[in-house]
Coordinates of C-alpha atoms in Angstrom, one line a residue:
M19 CA -7.4 -37.1 -11.6
Q20 CA -5.2 -38.0 -14.9
S21 CA -1.2 -37.5 -14.2
S22 CA 0.6 -35.1 -16.1
A23 CA 2.0 -37.2 -18.1
E24 CA -1.3 -39.1 -18.7
Q25 CA -2.8 -35.5 -19.3
Q26 CA -0.4 -35.8 -22.7
L27 CA -2.7 -38.1 -24.1
K28 CA -5.6 -37.1 -26.3
R29 CA -9.6 -37.5 -25.1
E30 CA -10.5 -38.9 -28.5
I31 CA -12.2 -42.1 -27.5
G32 CA -15.9 -43.0 -28.2
F33 CA -18.4 -45.1 -27.7
I34 CA -18.1 -46.9 -31.1
V35 CA -14.1 -46.9 -30.5
A36 CA -14.4 -48.3 -27.5
L37 CA -17.7 -51.4 -28.5
S38 CA -15.3 -52.3 -31.0
L39 CA -11.8 -53.0 -28.3
V40 CA -14.7 -54.6 -26.1
V41 CA -15.6 -57.0 -29.4
G42 CA -12.6 -57.0 -31.3
T43 CA -9.9 -58.5 -28.7
V44 CA -12.5 -60.7 -27.4
I45 CA -13.4 -62.3 -30.9
G46 CA -11.0 -63.4 -32.6
S47 CA -9.9 -66.8 -33.7
G48 CA -11.9 -68.0 -30.8
V49 CA -15.1 -68.5 -32.5
F50 CA -14.2 -70.4 -35.4
V51 CA -11.3 -73.0 -33.6
A52 CA -13.4 -73.5 -30.0
P53 CA -16.5 -75.3 -31.2
G54 CA -14.7 -78.6 -31.1
A55 CA -13.0 -78.3 -28.1
V56 CA -16.4 -76.9 -26.1
I57 CA -18.4 -80.0 -27.2
T58 CA -15.1 -83.0 -27.0
E59 CA -15.1 -82.0 -23.3
A60 CA -19.2 -81.8 -22.7
G61 CA -20.2 -85.1 -24.9
G62 CA -23.3 -83.5 -25.9
S63 CA -24.8 -80.5 -27.8
T64 CA -26.9 -78.9 -25.3
M65 CA -24.2 -79.0 -22.7
A66 CA -22.0 -77.5 -25.0
L67 CA -24.4 -74.4 -25.7
L68 CA -25.4 -74.8 -21.7
A69 CA -21.1 -74.3 -21.8
W70 CA -21.1 -71.2 -23.6
L71 CA -24.1 -69.5 -21.9
L72 CA -22.4 -70.0 -18.7
A73 CA -19.3 -68.9 -19.8
G74 CA -20.8 -65.7 -20.8
L75 CA -22.6 -65.2 -17.6
L76 CA -19.8 -65.8 -15.1
T77 CA -18.0 -62.7 -17.9
M78 CA -20.3 -60.9 -17.7
A79 CA -20.6 -60.4 -13.8
G80 CA -16.9 -59.8 -14.1
G81 CA -18.0 -57.3 -16.5
L82 CA -20.2 -55.4 -14.5
T83 CA -17.7 -55.3 -11.5
I84 CA -14.6 -54.1 -13.2
A85 CA -17.2 -51.4 -14.1
E86 CA -18.2 -50.4 -11.2
V87 CA -14.2 -49.9 -10.1
S88 CA -12.8 -48.6 -13.4
T89 CA -15.5 -45.9 -12.8
Q90 CA -14.2 -45.3 -9.8
I91 CA -10.2 -45.2 -11.3
Y92 CA -10.9 -43.7 -14.5
K93 CA -6.9 -43.4 -15.4
T94 CA -5.0 -45.2 -17.9
G95 CA -3.2 -48.7 -17.4
G96 CA -6.5 -51.2 -16.5
L97 CA -6.4 -54.0 -14.2
Y98 CA -2.6 -52.5 -13.4
V99 CA -3.9 -49.0 -11.6
Y100 CA -6.9 -50.6 -10.2
L101 CA -4.3 -53.2 -7.9
E102 CA -2.4 -50.5 -7.8
E103 CA -5.2 -48.1 -6.6
V104 CA -6.5 -50.2 -4.1
Y105 CA -3.7 -52.6 -2.7
G106 CA -0.6 -51.3 -3.3
K107 CA 2.4 -50.6 -5.2
T108 CA 3.8 -53.3 -5.6
V109 CA 0.2 -55.5 -6.2
G110 CA -0.3 -53.8 -8.1
Y111 CA 3.3 -53.3 -10.4
L112 CA 3.6 -58.0 -9.9
S113 CA 0.2 -57.3 -12.3
G114 CA 2.0 -54.5 -14.7
W115 CA 5.4 -56.8 -14.8
M116 CA 3.0 -59.4 -15.7
Q117 CA 1.7 -57.9 -18.0
T118 CA 4.5 -56.3 -19.9
V119 CA 6.5 -58.4 -19.8
I120 CA 5.3 -62.2 -20.9
Y121 CA 0.9 -61.7 -21.2
S122 CA 0.5 -58.9 -23.8
P123 CA 4.5 -59.3 -26.1
A124 CA 2.6 -63.3 -26.0
V125 CA -0.6 -63.1 -26.8
I126 CA 0.8 -60.2 -29.4
G127 CA 3.0 -62.5 -31.3
A128 CA 1.2 -66.0 -30.9
L129 CA -1.3 -63.9 -32.9
G130 CA 0.8 -62.2 -35.3
L131 CA 2.5 -66.6 -35.9
Y132 CA -0.8 -67.3 -36.3
L133 CA -2.4 -65.1 -38.4
G134 CA 1.2 -65.1 -41.2
S135 CA 0.3 -68.2 -41.5
L136 CA -3.3 -68.4 -42.6
V137 CA -1.8 -65.8 -44.7
A138 CA 0.8 -67.7 -46.3
G139 CA -2.5 -70.5 -46.4
L140 CA -4.6 -68.9 -48.2
F141 CA -2.5 -67.0 -50.9
K142 CA -1.0 -70.8 -51.1
W143 CA 3.2 -68.8 -50.0
P144 CA 6.1 -70.9 -48.7
Q145 CA 5.2 -71.6 -44.9
H146 CA 8.6 -70.2 -43.4
W147 CA 7.5 -66.9 -44.6
S148 CA 4.4 -66.4 -42.5
A149 CA 6.6 -65.6 -39.1
W150 CA 8.1 -62.2 -41.3
I151 CA 4.3 -61.9 -42.1
G152 CA 3.1 -62.3 -38.7
I153 CA 6.8 -59.7 -38.0
G154 CA 5.6 -57.1 -40.4
T155 CA 1.5 -57.2 -39.9
V156 CA 2.5 -56.8 -36.2
V157 CA 5.0 -53.5 -37.0
F158 CA 2.6 -52.4 -39.7
L159 CA -0.1 -51.8 -36.4
A160 CA 2.2 -50.6 -34.4
V161 CA 2.6 -47.9 -36.6
V162 CA -0.8 -47.2 -36.9
N163 CA -1.1 -46.9 -33.2
S164 CA 1.5 -44.8 -33.1
F165 CA -0.5 -41.9 -35.4
G166 CA -2.8 -41.8 -32.5
T167 CA -5.3 -43.3 -30.7
R168 CA -8.3 -41.2 -33.3
L169 CA -6.6 -43.1 -36.2
G170 CA -5.6 -46.8 -33.8
G171 CA -9.9 -46.3 -33.1
I172 CA -11.5 -45.8 -36.3
L173 CA -9.5 -49.2 -37.2
Q174 CA -10.4 -51.1 -34.6
A175 CA -14.0 -50.2 -35.2
V176 CA -13.7 -50.8 -38.9
L177 CA -11.8 -54.4 -38.9
T178 CA -14.6 -54.9 -36.3
A179 CA -17.7 -54.5 -38.6
A180 CA -15.4 -56.5 -41.2
K181 CA -14.9 -59.4 -38.9
L182 CA -19.0 -59.7 -38.2
I183 CA -19.4 -60.4 -42.1
P184 CA -18.3 -63.7 -42.4
I185 CA -19.6 -64.2 -38.4
A186 CA -23.2 -63.3 -39.7
L187 CA -23.3 -65.0 -43.1
I188 CA -22.7 -68.3 -41.1
I189 CA -25.7 -68.1 -38.4
V190 CA -28.0 -66.6 -41.1
F191 CA -27.4 -69.3 -43.4
G192 CA -27.1 -72.2 -40.7
I193 CA -30.2 -71.7 -39.3
W194 CA -32.0 -70.7 -42.1
Q195 CA -30.8 -73.4 -44.4
G196 CA -29.6 -76.0 -41.7
D197 CA -32.0 -79.2 -41.0
A198 CA -29.2 -81.5 -38.3
P199 CA -31.1 -81.3 -34.7
V200 CA -29.9 -79.3 -32.4
W201 CA -30.8 -80.9 -29.1
G202 CA -29.6 -83.4 -26.8
V203 CA -27.1 -84.4 -29.1
P204 CA -23.9 -86.6 -27.9
S205 CA -20.5 -85.7 -29.6
G206 CA -19.7 -88.8 -30.5
A207 CA -16.3 -88.1 -29.3
P208 CA -13.9 -90.2 -26.7
A209 CA -15.6 -88.8 -23.0
G210 CA -13.9 -85.9 -22.4
S211 CA -13.5 -83.8 -19.0
G212 CA -17.1 -82.7 -18.5
M213 CA -18.9 -79.3 -18.1
G214 CA -16.4 -77.9 -16.3
A215 CA -13.9 -77.9 -18.7
A216 CA -16.1 -76.8 -21.3
I217 CA -16.6 -73.6 -19.7
L218 CA -12.9 -73.5 -18.9
A219 CA -12.5 -73.7 -22.4
C220 CA -15.4 -71.2 -22.8
L221 CA -14.1 -68.4 -21.0
F222 CA -10.8 -68.8 -22.4
A223 CA -12.3 -68.1 -26.0
Y224 CA -14.3 -65.0 -23.9
D225 CA -10.9 -63.5 -22.4
G226 CA -9.7 -60.0 -23.3
W227 CA -12.8 -58.2 -22.5
I228 CA -10.9 -56.3 -19.8
L229 CA -8.7 -54.6 -21.9
I230 CA -10.8 -51.6 -22.6
G231 CA -10.1 -50.7 -18.8
T232 CA -6.5 -49.9 -20.2
V233 CA -7.2 -47.0 -22.4
A234 CA -9.6 -45.4 -19.9
G235 CA -7.7 -41.8 -19.6
E236 CA -8.6 -41.5 -23.7
M237 CA -12.3 -42.0 -23.2
K238 CA -14.4 -39.0 -23.2
N239 CA -16.6 -40.1 -20.6
P240 CA -14.8 -42.8 -18.7
A241 CA -17.4 -42.8 -16.2
K242 CA -20.5 -43.1 -18.7
L243 CA -19.0 -45.3 -21.5
L244 CA -17.3 -48.1 -19.9
P245 CA -19.8 -49.7 -18.1
K246 CA -21.9 -49.3 -21.1
A247 CA -18.9 -50.5 -23.6
I248 CA -18.4 -53.7 -21.3
F249 CA -22.6 -54.3 -20.4
V250 CA -22.8 -54.3 -24.6
G251 CA -20.2 -55.7 -25.5
L252 CA -19.7 -59.4 -23.1
T253 CA -24.3 -59.0 -24.4
L254 CA -23.6 -59.5 -28.2
V255 CA -20.3 -61.7 -27.7
T256 CA -22.4 -64.0 -25.5
A257 CA -25.0 -63.5 -28.9
V258 CA -22.6 -64.2 -31.2
Y259 CA -21.0 -67.9 -29.7
L260 CA -24.2 -68.7 -29.0
L261 CA -26.3 -68.3 -32.0
V262 CA -22.6 -69.0 -34.0
N263 CA -23.1 -72.8 -31.7
L264 CA -26.2 -73.3 -33.1
A265 CA -25.9 -72.4 -36.9
L266 CA -22.4 -75.6 -37.1
F267 CA -25.1 -77.2 -35.3
H268 CA -28.0 -77.2 -38.1
V269 CA -25.1 -77.7 -40.7
L270 CA -23.0 -79.7 -38.7
S271 CA -23.3 -83.1 -36.2
P272 CA -22.1 -82.5 -33.3
N273 CA -19.7 -85.1 -33.6
Q274 CA -18.2 -83.8 -36.6
V275 CA -17.5 -80.8 -35.4
A276 CA -15.5 -82.4 -32.7
A277 CA -13.4 -84.1 -35.2
L278 CA -13.3 -81.3 -37.5
G279 CA -12.5 -79.3 -35.1
A280 CA -10.8 -75.3 -36.4
N281 CA -11.8 -76.5 -39.1
A282 CA -15.4 -77.0 -39.0
G283 CA -16.9 -73.2 -39.5
G284 CA -14.9 -73.5 -42.7
T285 CA -16.5 -76.5 -43.5
A286 CA -19.5 -75.4 -42.4
A287 CA -19.2 -72.3 -44.8
Q288 CA -19.0 -74.4 -47.7
M289 CA -21.2 -76.0 -47.0
L290 CA -23.6 -73.8 -47.5
L291 CA -21.6 -71.0 -49.8
G292 CA -19.4 -73.0 -52.1
N293 CA -15.8 -72.9 -51.8
F294 CA -16.8 -69.1 -51.9
G295 CA -17.9 -69.0 -48.2
G296 CA -14.3 -71.4 -47.0
K297 CA -12.6 -68.8 -48.6
L298 CA -15.4 -66.0 -47.1
V299 CA -14.6 -67.7 -43.5
G300 CA -10.9 -68.0 -43.9
V301 CA -10.6 -64.3 -44.6
G302 CA -12.8 -63.9 -42.4
I303 CA -10.8 -65.4 -39.4
I304 CA -7.7 -63.5 -40.8
V305 CA -9.3 -60.0 -40.4
S306 CA -11.2 -61.2 -36.9
I307 CA -6.8 -61.9 -35.5
F308 CA -6.0 -58.3 -37.3
A309 CA -8.9 -57.0 -35.9
A310 CA -7.5 -58.1 -32.5
L311 CA -3.5 -58.0 -33.1
N312 CA -4.7 -54.3 -33.4
G313 CA -6.8 -53.9 -29.8
L314 CA -4.3 -55.6 -28.0
I315 CA -1.3 -53.7 -28.9
L316 CA -4.5 -50.0 -28.9
G317 CA -4.9 -51.3 -25.0
F318 CA -1.6 -53.5 -24.2
S319 CA 0.8 -50.8 -24.9
R320 CA -0.7 -48.6 -21.9
V321 CA 0.6 -50.6 -19.9
P322 CA 4.4 -50.1 -19.4
F323 CA 2.7 -46.4 -19.9
A324 CA 1.5 -46.3 -16.8
M325 CA 4.2 -48.2 -14.9
A326 CA 6.3 -45.9 -16.7
E327 CA 4.1 -43.0 -15.4
R328 CA 5.2 -43.9 -11.5
G329 CA 9.2 -45.5 -12.4
Q330 CA 8.2 -48.9 -12.6
L331 CA 10.0 -49.5 -15.8
P332 CA 14.4 -49.0 -16.1
F333 CA 14.8 -45.8 -18.6
S334 CA 11.5 -44.8 -17.0
K335 CA 12.2 -41.6 -18.8
F336 CA 12.3 -43.2 -21.4
F337 CA 9.0 -44.6 -21.7
V338 CA 7.2 -42.7 -20.6
R339 CA 7.7 -40.3 -24.0
V340 CA 4.3 -39.2 -25.9
H341 CA 4.6 -38.3 -29.8
P342 CA 3.9 -34.3 -29.6
V343 CA 1.5 -34.6 -32.5
S344 CA 0.3 -37.6 -32.2
R345 CA 0.0 -37.6 -28.8
A346 CA 0.3 -41.7 -29.1
P347 CA 2.8 -43.1 -26.7
V348 CA 5.3 -44.2 -29.4
A349 CA 7.8 -45.8 -26.7
A350 CA 5.4 -47.9 -24.9
I351 CA 4.0 -49.5 -27.6
A352 CA 7.7 -49.8 -29.0
L353 CA 8.7 -51.2 -26.2
Q354 CA 5.6 -53.8 -26.1
V355 CA 6.2 -55.0 -29.5
V356 CA 10.2 -55.0 -29.6
I357 CA 9.6 -58.3 -26.7
A358 CA 6.1 -59.6 -28.9
I359 CA 9.1 -60.1 -31.9
G360 CA 11.4 -61.7 -29.8
L361 CA 9.2 -63.7 -28.9
M362 CA 7.8 -65.1 -31.8
F363 CA 11.1 -65.9 -32.8
V364 CA 11.7 -68.5 -30.1
S365 CA 8.4 -70.7 -31.8
H366 CA 6.5 -70.8 -29.0
P367 CA 5.2 -67.8 -27.4
D368 CA 1.5 -69.1 -27.5
K369 CA 2.7 -71.5 -24.4
L370 CA 4.3 -68.4 -22.3
A371 CA 0.6 -66.9 -23.5
Q372 CA -0.5 -69.9 -21.2
I373 CA 1.7 -69.7 -18.6
S374 CA 1.1 -66.1 -18.0
V375 CA -3.0 -66.9 -18.1
F376 CA -2.9 -68.5 -14.4
A377 CA -1.4 -64.9 -13.3
I378 CA -3.3 -62.9 -15.2
F379 CA -6.2 -64.8 -13.3
I380 CA -4.8 -64.4 -9.8
F381 CA -5.2 -60.9 -10.6
Y382 CA -8.7 -60.7 -11.9
I383 CA -10.2 -62.0 -9.2
L384 CA -8.1 -59.4 -7.0
A385 CA -9.8 -56.9 -8.7
F386 CA -13.2 -58.2 -8.5
F387 CA -12.6 -58.5 -4.9
A388 CA -11.9 -54.6 -4.7
V389 CA -15.3 -53.6 -4.8
F390 CA -16.0 -54.9 -1.2
L391 CA -12.6 -53.1 -0.9
L392 CA -13.8 -50.1 -2.0
R393 CA -17.3 -50.0 -0.9
R394 CA -16.2 -50.1 2.7
R395 CA -13.3 -47.5 2.3
N396 CA -15.4 -45.0 0.7
G397 CA -19.8 -45.8 3.1
S398 CA -22.3 -44.3 1.2
A399 CA -20.3 -42.0 -1.4
D400 CA -21.8 -41.3 -4.4
R401 CA -20.8 -43.6 -7.4
P402 CA -20.7 -43.2 -10.6
Y403 CA -21.9 -46.9 -11.5
S404 CA -22.7 -49.4 -9.0
V405 CA -22.7 -53.8 -10.2
P406 CA -26.4 -54.9 -10.4
L407 CA -27.5 -57.4 -7.7
Y408 CA -24.7 -56.6 -5.5
P409 CA -22.8 -58.7 -2.7
W410 CA -24.2 -61.7 -5.5
V411 CA -22.9 -60.9 -9.2
P412 CA -18.8 -59.9 -7.6
S413 CA -19.2 -63.1 -6.2
I414 CA -19.9 -65.1 -8.8
A415 CA -16.8 -62.9 -10.5
I416 CA -14.6 -64.0 -8.1
V417 CA -15.4 -68.0 -8.2
G418 CA -15.9 -68.2 -11.7
S419 CA -12.0 -66.7 -12.1
G420 CA -11.2 -69.3 -8.8
F421 CA -12.3 -72.4 -11.6
V422 CA -10.2 -71.2 -13.5
V423 CA -7.2 -71.1 -11.5
V424 CA -7.5 -74.2 -9.5
S425 CA -8.2 -75.5 -13.2
T426 CA -4.9 -74.7 -14.5
L427 CA -3.1 -75.0 -11.2
I428 CA -4.2 -79.4 -11.2
N429 CA -4.3 -79.4 -15.1
Q430 CA -0.9 -77.8 -16.0
P431 CA 1.3 -77.5 -12.2
S432 CA 4.1 -76.6 -14.2
D433 CA 2.6 -74.2 -16.0
S434 CA 1.1 -72.1 -13.8
F435 CA 4.4 -72.6 -11.4
M436 CA 6.3 -71.4 -13.9
A437 CA 4.4 -67.9 -14.1
I438 CA 4.4 -67.5 -10.6
G439 CA 8.1 -68.1 -10.6
I440 CA 8.4 -64.9 -14.2
M441 CA 5.9 -62.4 -11.2
L442 CA 8.0 -63.0 -9.2
V443 CA 11.4 -62.1 -10.8
G444 CA 9.7 -59.0 -11.5
L445 CA 9.8 -57.9 -7.6
P446 CA 14.4 -57.5 -7.2
V447 CA 13.8 -55.4 -10.7
L448 CA 11.1 -52.9 -8.5
W449 CA 14.2 -52.8 -5.4
W450 CA 16.3 -52.3 -7.2
L451 CA 14.3 -48.9 -8.8
E452 CA 12.9 -48.2 -5.7
R453 CA 16.9 -48.0 -4.2
K454 CA 18.2 -46.3 -7.1
K455 CA 15.5 -43.5 -6.1

């Protein structure tokens, strides 16, 4: 059942918009940037492709698991609401706090700065303009989404379709015209950390799919749409990642992919389609980031809205406001954008995003384990959707996220402990708010 504030939001999201939110927020710049890092860590083409496949299967296991949770708790707020409903107010609050003050605005800020730099480079503008281009883009998308979920959703669907055009050209022409061997070719790069690190690099490229749950309260039929959008969306993303890497290996040697890094996609497109191809991929990356930013602003803003609706943010009465005409949570959108712009001036919000990834995956584990708790709590009650191959699929999702947490703790201990510190800072805020009540 929706809360009184949540009932003010319009149920306007259908399958196409829901699907575009999954695909559009997952496929950002990673499809072009990550292949070089993955092949370096994996050590060869076959192992790199296997890493992309395994990461896709682990992500799919997580998506199918969350689909069962979300169809029983289809409220606005996503991960924050799931954890609150299953584990109680404090755990849910810590998840929402981390997403609101660091994770969401840092990811938005990092993508905004990256987009600004690419736009400045494409038009040969001075690089000191890049931050202002990024800020202007973030503000523009915030305004668009303030006009309502329908407009933001339509823009997301159009941008997702547009971003897939250059990707499709690389796949088609790469597989068709390329003649380089694909299987069993060593990278030739210095020895990486192995298969585990390669899968980890892939998993970060798959992250973002859970954002679809934040807008469940605005879906026309969440019990039906959520599982369908997650399954179809992640299947499409996995296929795109595998086909892009196959195309790259058909055109460039694994050694070249490793050496070129983020430029591998543009170089391959230029070889296949000339200068036009290189510029097309450059525009494609910009459109891809633009679409991801739109989806993030649309989805992430629902977390502080849900927290404010429960009185778990300072000035909650302000941040729970919904525009009387567009029915969009304009104050919550403004909060996320203002924090994001502040982090953009700090200069390295991407570092903050890396710090928060550790904590986010801890909450992922709790969300996946919630399936077992909900089944025990609800017994044999009918469910709108049940995760297939239970309990193996949820267990795989837990193991995959545990791998990310342990790997980050080992390889980036200072960042991991900083994430825990930022998360715990939220507890005094919660106690203060509870005392005011």
